Short mmCIF file of C-alpha atoms in Angstrom, two decimals:
data_model
loop_
_atom_site.label_atom_id
_atom_site.label_comp_id
_atom_site.label_asym_id
_atom_site.label_seq_id
_atom_site.Cartn_x
_atom_site.Cartn_y
_atom_site.Cartn_z
CA UNK A 1 52.67 -35.09 87.09
CA UNK A 2 50.05 -32.56 88.02
CA UNK A 3 47.14 -33.39 90.28
CA UNK A 4 45.02 -32.70 87.18
CA UNK A 5 46.53 -35.65 85.44
CA UNK A 6 44.09 -37.92 87.29
CA UNK A 7 42.27 -38.58 84.02
CA UNK A 8 39.03 -36.69 83.76
CA UNK A 9 39.42 -37.61 80.09
CA UNK A 10 42.06 -39.65 78.22
CA UNK A 11 43.86 -38.59 75.04
CA UNK A 12 41.35 -39.01 72.24
CA UNK A 13 40.38 -38.48 68.65
CA UNK A 14 37.20 -36.56 67.83
CA UNK A 15 35.79 -36.48 64.30
CA UNK A 16 34.80 -32.92 63.33
CA UNK A 17 32.49 -33.04 60.30
CA UNK A 18 32.22 -29.46 59.08
CA UNK A 19 29.64 -30.23 56.38
CA UNK A 20 27.31 -32.00 58.82
CA UNK A 21 28.14 -29.75 61.81
CA UNK A 22 28.82 -32.73 64.10
CA UNK A 23 31.40 -33.93 66.62
CA UNK A 24 31.85 -37.66 67.15
CA UNK A 25 31.97 -38.99 69.81
CA UNK A 26 29.58 -36.44 71.21
CA UNK A 27 29.09 -35.11 74.72
CA UNK A 28 26.00 -33.36 76.17
CA UNK A 29 23.66 -31.41 73.86
CA UNK A 30 21.92 -28.23 74.94
CA UNK A 31 18.74 -26.97 73.22
CA UNK A 32 17.57 -23.37 73.68
CA UNK A 33 13.96 -22.61 72.88
CA UNK A 34 12.45 -19.14 72.65
CA UNK A 35 11.18 -19.49 76.23
CA UNK A 36 14.80 -19.85 77.42
CA UNK A 37 15.61 -16.37 76.08
CA UNK A 38 13.41 -14.36 78.43
CA UNK A 39 14.44 -10.72 78.87
CA UNK A 40 16.85 -10.73 75.94
CA UNK A 41 14.82 -9.48 72.97
CA UNK A 42 14.01 -5.78 72.73
CA UNK A 43 10.36 -6.45 71.89
CA UNK A 44 8.94 -8.32 74.87
CA UNK A 45 5.49 -8.73 73.33
CA UNK A 46 6.89 -10.26 70.15
CA UNK A 47 8.93 -12.63 72.33
CA UNK A 48 5.81 -13.63 74.33
CA UNK A 49 3.94 -14.26 71.12
CA UNK A 50 6.74 -16.46 69.75
CA UNK A 51 6.77 -18.48 72.97
CA UNK A 52 3.00 -18.95 72.79
CA UNK A 53 3.19 -19.71 69.08
CA UNK A 54 5.12 -23.01 69.28
CA UNK A 55 8.12 -21.94 71.37
CA UNK A 56 10.59 -22.72 68.55
CA UNK A 57 14.15 -23.96 68.99
CA UNK A 58 16.41 -20.92 68.49
CA UNK A 59 19.74 -22.69 68.82
CA UNK A 60 21.44 -25.89 69.95
CA UNK A 61 24.91 -26.64 71.25
CA UNK A 62 26.53 -30.06 70.88
CA UNK A 63 29.66 -30.66 72.93
CA UNK A 64 32.68 -32.89 72.56
CA UNK A 65 33.34 -35.38 75.39
CA UNK A 66 36.03 -33.10 76.87
CA UNK A 67 34.52 -31.79 80.12
CA UNK A 68 34.14 -28.19 81.28
CA UNK A 69 36.68 -28.34 84.08
CA UNK A 70 39.78 -26.32 84.82
CA UNK A 71 42.82 -27.05 82.61
CA UNK A 72 40.83 -28.99 79.98
CA UNK A 73 40.10 -27.45 76.56
CA UNK A 74 36.55 -28.45 75.52
CA UNK A 75 34.92 -27.77 72.15
CA UNK A 76 31.32 -27.42 70.97
CA UNK A 77 29.30 -26.70 67.84
CA UNK A 78 26.50 -24.15 68.08
CA UNK A 79 23.82 -23.95 65.39
CA UNK A 80 21.52 -20.93 65.37
CA UNK A 81 18.36 -21.15 63.28
CA UNK A 82 17.49 -18.27 60.94
CA UNK A 83 14.70 -16.01 62.14
CA UNK A 84 13.70 -12.73 63.73
CA UNK A 85 11.55 -11.75 66.70
CA UNK A 86 10.25 -8.19 66.64
CA UNK A 87 12.78 -7.48 63.88
CA UNK A 88 15.71 -8.68 66.03
CA UNK A 89 17.83 -11.47 64.58
CA UNK A 90 17.87 -14.80 66.41
CA UNK A 91 20.82 -15.07 68.70
CA UNK A 92 22.41 -16.85 71.63
CA UNK A 93 21.83 -15.67 75.19
CA UNK A 94 25.39 -14.39 75.37
CA UNK A 95 27.66 -14.73 78.37
CA UNK A 96 30.72 -13.48 80.15
CA UNK A 97 33.44 -15.81 81.48
CA UNK A 98 33.55 -15.19 85.25
CA UNK A 99 37.10 -16.54 85.14
CA UNK A 100 38.30 -14.27 82.33
CA UNK A 101 39.92 -16.35 79.58
CA UNK A 102 40.09 -16.09 75.79
CA UNK A 103 37.97 -18.18 73.42
CA UNK A 104 37.79 -18.82 69.69
CA UNK A 105 34.89 -19.45 67.34
CA UNK A 106 35.45 -20.93 63.88
CA UNK A 107 32.66 -20.32 61.36
CA UNK A 108 31.68 -23.56 59.59
CA UNK A 109 28.42 -22.87 57.72
CA UNK A 110 25.96 -20.06 57.12
CA UNK A 111 26.46 -16.37 57.93
CA UNK A 112 26.74 -15.02 61.42
CA UNK A 113 27.95 -12.24 63.60
CA UNK A 114 29.93 -12.23 66.82
CA UNK A 115 29.03 -9.37 69.16
CA UNK A 116 31.52 -8.64 71.95
CA UNK A 117 31.13 -6.20 74.82
CA UNK A 118 33.49 -5.40 77.68
CA UNK A 119 31.03 -3.22 79.61
CA UNK A 120 32.10 -0.10 77.73
CA UNK A 121 33.12 -0.86 74.17
CA UNK A 122 31.39 -3.08 71.61
CA UNK A 123 32.90 -4.99 68.71
CA UNK A 124 31.19 -6.83 65.86
CA UNK A 125 32.93 -9.49 63.77
CA UNK A 126 31.17 -10.94 60.74
CA UNK A 127 31.55 -14.72 60.59
CA UNK A 128 31.64 -16.89 57.47
CA UNK A 129 33.10 -20.39 57.01
CA UNK A 130 36.83 -20.12 57.78
CA UNK A 131 36.61 -17.04 59.99
CA UNK A 132 38.18 -17.38 63.43
CA UNK A 133 36.57 -14.88 65.78
CA UNK A 134 38.80 -14.15 68.76
CA UNK A 135 37.25 -13.17 72.11
CA UNK A 136 39.94 -11.84 74.45
CA UNK A 137 39.54 -12.35 78.22
CA UNK A 138 37.00 -9.93 79.70
CA UNK A 139 34.77 -9.57 76.62
CA UNK A 140 31.22 -10.93 76.89
CA UNK A 141 30.05 -12.51 73.63
CA UNK A 142 26.85 -13.31 71.78
CA UNK A 143 26.35 -14.92 68.36
CA UNK A 144 23.71 -13.92 65.83
CA UNK A 145 22.44 -15.59 62.65
CA UNK A 146 22.41 -12.88 59.95
CA UNK A 147 21.56 -15.18 57.02
CA UNK A 148 18.67 -17.23 55.65
CA UNK A 149 20.01 -20.66 56.63
CA UNK A 150 21.32 -22.15 59.88
CA UNK A 151 24.58 -20.59 61.10
CA UNK A 152 27.06 -23.01 62.73
CA UNK A 153 30.40 -22.46 64.41
CA UNK A 154 32.93 -24.47 66.39
CA UNK A 155 33.89 -23.04 69.79
CA UNK A 156 37.13 -23.88 71.63
CA UNK A 157 37.34 -22.59 75.19
CA UNK A 158 39.18 -23.20 78.46
CA UNK A 159 37.13 -25.59 80.60
CA UNK A 160 37.49 -23.48 83.75
CA UNK A 161 36.28 -20.18 82.21
CA UNK A 162 32.63 -20.66 83.24
CA UNK A 163 29.46 -19.06 81.85
CA UNK A 164 27.80 -16.04 83.44
CA UNK A 165 24.51 -15.39 81.60
CA UNK A 166 23.26 -12.95 84.24
CA UNK A 167 26.01 -10.49 83.32
CA UNK A 168 24.35 -9.92 79.93
CA UNK A 169 20.89 -9.44 81.47
CA UNK A 170 22.42 -6.82 83.78
CA UNK A 171 24.82 -5.05 81.43
CA UNK A 172 23.41 -5.70 77.95
CA UNK A 173 25.70 -6.19 74.96
CA UNK A 174 26.24 -2.59 73.82
CA UNK A 175 24.42 -3.13 70.53
CA UNK A 176 21.49 -5.07 69.15
CA UNK A 177 21.46 -6.84 65.77
CA UNK A 178 18.28 -6.17 63.80
CA UNK A 179 17.34 -7.54 60.41
CA UNK A 180 18.44 -4.98 57.82
CA UNK A 181 18.89 -4.41 54.12
CA UNK A 182 22.30 -6.15 53.99
CA UNK A 183 21.33 -8.82 56.50
CA UNK A 184 22.03 -6.89 59.67
CA UNK A 185 21.59 -3.40 61.11
CA UNK A 186 23.33 -2.69 64.40
CA UNK A 187 21.50 -0.33 66.72
CA UNK A 188 22.10 1.00 70.21
CA UNK A 189 21.16 -1.32 73.00
CA UNK A 190 17.94 -0.60 74.81
CA UNK A 191 16.49 -2.82 77.51
CA UNK A 192 14.22 -5.68 76.54
CA UNK B 1 37.03 -6.03 84.71
CA UNK B 2 39.98 -8.27 85.26
CA UNK B 3 43.53 -6.98 85.35
CA UNK B 4 44.02 -9.06 82.20
CA UNK B 5 41.61 -6.92 80.33
CA UNK B 6 44.36 -4.35 79.70
CA UNK B 7 44.39 -5.25 76.01
CA UNK B 8 47.31 -7.41 75.05
CA UNK B 9 45.18 -8.01 71.98
CA UNK B 10 41.76 -6.64 70.92
CA UNK B 11 38.77 -8.67 69.69
CA UNK B 12 39.62 -9.68 66.14
CA UNK B 13 38.82 -11.70 63.08
CA UNK B 14 41.42 -14.11 61.68
CA UNK B 15 40.99 -15.74 58.28
CA UNK B 16 41.79 -19.47 58.47
CA UNK B 17 42.36 -20.82 54.95
CA UNK B 18 42.40 -24.59 55.29
CA UNK B 19 43.31 -25.24 51.64
CA UNK B 20 46.33 -22.92 51.77
CA UNK B 21 47.24 -23.66 55.40
CA UNK B 22 47.41 -19.97 56.34
CA UNK B 23 46.21 -17.59 59.04
CA UNK B 24 45.66 -13.93 58.19
CA UNK B 25 46.68 -11.65 59.81
CA UNK B 26 49.70 -13.66 60.79
CA UNK B 27 51.94 -13.52 63.85
CA UNK B 28 55.49 -14.86 64.23
CA UNK B 29 56.67 -17.81 62.10
CA UNK B 30 59.05 -20.47 63.39
CA UNK B 31 61.14 -22.64 61.05
CA UNK B 32 62.76 -25.84 62.30
CA UNK B 33 65.61 -27.25 60.27
CA UNK B 34 67.19 -30.65 60.75
CA UNK B 35 69.97 -29.05 62.84
CA UNK B 36 67.31 -27.85 65.33
CA UNK B 37 66.34 -31.48 66.05
CA UNK B 38 69.60 -32.60 67.65
CA UNK B 39 69.28 -35.62 69.93
CA UNK B 40 65.79 -36.52 68.77
CA UNK B 41 66.29 -39.07 65.98
CA UNK B 42 67.29 -42.62 66.91
CA UNK B 43 70.01 -42.74 64.24
CA UNK B 44 72.46 -39.99 65.16
CA UNK B 45 74.71 -40.61 62.14
CA UNK B 46 71.83 -40.33 59.70
CA UNK B 47 70.82 -37.10 61.43
CA UNK B 48 74.39 -35.71 61.12
CA UNK B 49 74.45 -36.63 57.45
CA UNK B 50 71.10 -34.87 56.83
CA UNK B 51 72.37 -31.74 58.58
CA UNK B 52 75.55 -31.77 56.46
CA UNK B 53 73.53 -32.54 53.33
CA UNK B 54 71.60 -29.25 53.09
CA UNK B 55 70.09 -29.07 56.58
CA UNK B 56 66.50 -29.23 55.22
CA UNK B 57 63.48 -27.55 56.75
CA UNK B 58 61.59 -30.27 58.64
CA UNK B 59 58.64 -28.18 59.77
CA UNK B 60 57.35 -24.65 60.18
CA UNK B 61 54.85 -23.05 62.53
CA UNK B 62 52.88 -19.92 61.65
CA UNK B 63 51.07 -18.23 64.50
CA UNK B 64 48.02 -16.02 64.74
CA UNK B 65 48.51 -12.56 66.28
CA UNK B 66 47.09 -13.77 69.63
CA UNK B 67 50.08 -13.82 72.01
CA UNK B 68 51.33 -16.68 74.17
CA UNK B 69 50.43 -15.16 77.50
CA UNK B 70 48.28 -16.37 80.35
CA UNK B 71 44.49 -16.28 79.76
CA UNK B 72 44.79 -15.76 75.99
CA UNK B 73 43.98 -18.61 73.56
CA UNK B 74 46.49 -18.48 70.67
CA UNK B 75 46.40 -20.62 67.53
CA UNK B 76 49.02 -21.79 65.04
CA UNK B 77 49.39 -23.91 61.91
CA UNK B 78 52.22 -26.44 61.80
CA UNK B 79 53.32 -27.97 58.50
CA UNK B 80 55.65 -30.98 58.61
CA UNK B 81 57.39 -31.95 55.38
CA UNK B 82 57.34 -35.60 54.28
CA UNK B 83 60.61 -37.47 54.80
CA UNK B 84 62.57 -39.93 56.90
CA UNK B 85 65.95 -39.86 58.60
CA UNK B 86 67.44 -43.26 59.36
CA UNK B 87 63.99 -44.74 58.67
CA UNK B 88 62.33 -42.49 61.26
CA UNK B 89 59.51 -40.30 60.01
CA UNK B 90 59.98 -36.53 60.13
CA UNK B 91 58.44 -35.06 63.23
CA UNK B 92 58.24 -32.10 65.57
CA UNK B 93 60.57 -31.80 68.56
CA UNK B 94 57.67 -32.53 70.91
CA UNK B 95 57.05 -30.77 74.20
CA UNK B 96 55.36 -30.89 77.54
CA UNK B 97 53.36 -27.95 78.95
CA UNK B 98 55.11 -26.99 82.21
CA UNK B 99 51.79 -25.43 83.26
CA UNK B 100 49.66 -28.49 82.51
CA UNK B 101 46.74 -27.53 80.29
CA UNK B 102 44.83 -29.26 77.49
CA UNK B 103 45.34 -28.52 73.79
CA UNK B 104 43.66 -29.46 70.52
CA UNK B 105 45.03 -30.14 67.05
CA UNK B 106 42.75 -30.10 64.00
CA UNK B 107 44.07 -31.95 60.95
CA UNK B 108 43.75 -29.82 57.80
CA UNK B 109 45.80 -31.55 55.06
CA UNK B 110 47.96 -34.61 54.56
CA UNK B 111 48.28 -37.59 56.90
CA UNK B 112 49.85 -37.39 60.32
CA UNK B 113 50.10 -38.92 63.72
CA UNK B 114 49.89 -37.43 67.19
CA UNK B 115 52.08 -39.19 69.74
CA UNK B 116 51.28 -38.49 73.41
CA UNK B 117 53.26 -39.61 76.45
CA UNK B 118 52.61 -38.94 80.14
CA UNK B 119 55.90 -40.42 81.35
CA UNK B 120 54.42 -43.92 81.64
CA UNK B 121 51.77 -44.53 79.00
CA UNK B 122 51.84 -43.71 75.30
CA UNK B 123 48.94 -42.96 72.97
CA UNK B 124 48.91 -42.61 69.17
CA UNK B 125 46.11 -40.83 67.29
CA UNK B 126 46.05 -40.92 63.51
CA UNK B 127 45.27 -37.49 62.06
CA UNK B 128 43.49 -36.75 58.78
CA UNK B 129 41.62 -33.59 57.73
CA UNK B 130 38.76 -33.13 60.19
CA UNK B 131 40.31 -35.09 63.04
CA UNK B 132 40.52 -33.23 66.36
CA UNK B 133 43.31 -34.75 68.45
CA UNK B 134 42.85 -33.98 72.14
CA UNK B 135 45.88 -33.69 74.44
CA UNK B 136 44.77 -33.67 78.07
CA UNK B 137 46.84 -31.75 80.64
CA UNK B 138 50.02 -33.63 81.56
CA UNK B 139 50.55 -35.44 78.25
CA UNK B 140 53.65 -34.46 76.23
CA UNK B 141 52.97 -34.44 72.48
CA UNK B 142 54.80 -34.80 69.19
CA UNK B 143 53.46 -34.75 65.63
CA UNK B 144 54.68 -36.95 62.79
CA UNK B 145 54.12 -36.84 59.04
CA UNK B 146 53.15 -40.38 57.98
CA UNK B 147 52.27 -39.56 54.35
CA UNK B 148 53.94 -38.53 51.10
CA UNK B 149 52.88 -34.89 51.12
CA UNK B 150 53.10 -32.08 53.71
CA UNK B 151 51.00 -32.66 56.82
CA UNK B 152 49.34 -29.55 58.32
CA UNK B 153 47.27 -29.03 61.42
CA UNK B 154 45.76 -26.15 63.38
CA UNK B 155 46.68 -25.99 67.07
CA UNK B 156 44.62 -24.14 69.70
CA UNK B 157 46.26 -23.87 73.13
CA UNK B 158 46.13 -21.81 76.32
CA UNK B 159 48.70 -19.01 76.08
CA UNK B 160 50.06 -19.62 79.56
CA UNK B 161 50.74 -23.37 79.11
CA UNK B 162 54.37 -22.91 78.02
CA UNK B 163 56.66 -25.25 76.06
CA UNK B 164 59.19 -27.56 77.73
CA UNK B 165 61.28 -29.22 74.99
CA UNK B 166 63.88 -30.54 77.45
CA UNK B 167 61.27 -32.84 79.00
CA UNK B 168 61.19 -34.89 75.78
CA UNK B 169 64.99 -35.08 75.55
CA UNK B 170 65.02 -36.38 79.12
CA UNK B 171 62.00 -38.69 79.12
CA UNK B 172 61.54 -39.63 75.45
CA UNK B 173 58.08 -40.13 73.98
CA UNK B 174 57.45 -43.81 74.80
CA UNK B 175 57.43 -44.84 71.13
CA UNK B 176 59.14 -43.92 67.87
CA UNK B 177 57.39 -43.67 64.52
CA UNK B 178 59.30 -45.39 61.72
CA UNK B 179 58.37 -45.59 58.08
CA UNK B 180 56.47 -48.86 57.58
CA UNK B 181 54.38 -50.80 55.12
CA UNK B 182 51.14 -48.93 55.93
CA UNK B 183 52.90 -45.58 56.39
CA UNK B 184 53.99 -45.99 59.98
CA UNK B 185 55.44 -48.64 62.28
CA UNK B 186 55.52 -47.77 65.98
CA UNK B 187 58.49 -49.21 67.87
CA UNK B 188 59.75 -48.97 71.44
CA UNK B 189 61.64 -45.83 72.26
CA UNK B 190 65.42 -46.07 72.44
CA UNK B 191 67.70 -43.13 73.00
CA UNK B 192 68.93 -41.11 70.04
#
């Protein structure tokens, strides 16, 4: 047996309710308000105003009990609220895995987009219920709500991959997702 | 960028149709007939008879295009047909990951069971649509159809984990799943 067998978590059953967007039992929940997204929106003044004007919840992440440690395979459900700030669609902070490993997202409700950036090239995958978006190792990723209702997806990711949010502040994501006629208009990235 | 960034597979979208049990685009498909399950059923004579009597397909595995290589996160859908051989429910061969890493199964149709064995202890998780079965690193796993219709599940697993089928032939799985009054009766493992 591996040294990793020393039971960080036992075999278990987790109920994944796609209609409700829940995992049960549930691990830690993370809530991101507008004030947590400093430096990410193109329109800094619109961001400041939104923070002052109630600092709304932009997205939340509920996790399964499987921990984020090497060799485990945790899961989480992210729900992004619909909205725009300075015309830019509400989104996650985005991150790179410092330990480059692949990840999947499975769309479960609403309409979203998955923006991926490897430092040079950008890819956009539209997400609806039943879409698996695949992020190969080395591609930073951000999710965007492009619809009028909450957008939820299940993530499955190697527990030792890590989250580097600073990478996105430094390198950007290649494109920005603005509200457009068909839900989304992708434009070149300019600094926030 | 990591050395692994050299594009074994690009960012992509994969359509996961839970009603049909398909992934699109699709990678390799594996078909396991009764003759592929030598040495796994308790009743060797019943197994020989089933091989002679048409050698039926017991289960099939369709894969996504994401390859089974280190740092990638491939997916697959396994469908086990309903049936018994010598009273033992139809099942997968079962395997251990030689590079111990966690894996998840998501039940999508039918009724199944997930048998896990770490060489000493055994765990059984009943699987219905919406159940995530979690296999921690170091636990061998086998799936069983405990219902009257095909049982299908989505697997998500680290591409570098590997598959050791010999481990199960050598160590068994702790328990066997026989057809019983409520679908399944778990009994102590005896050699096939």
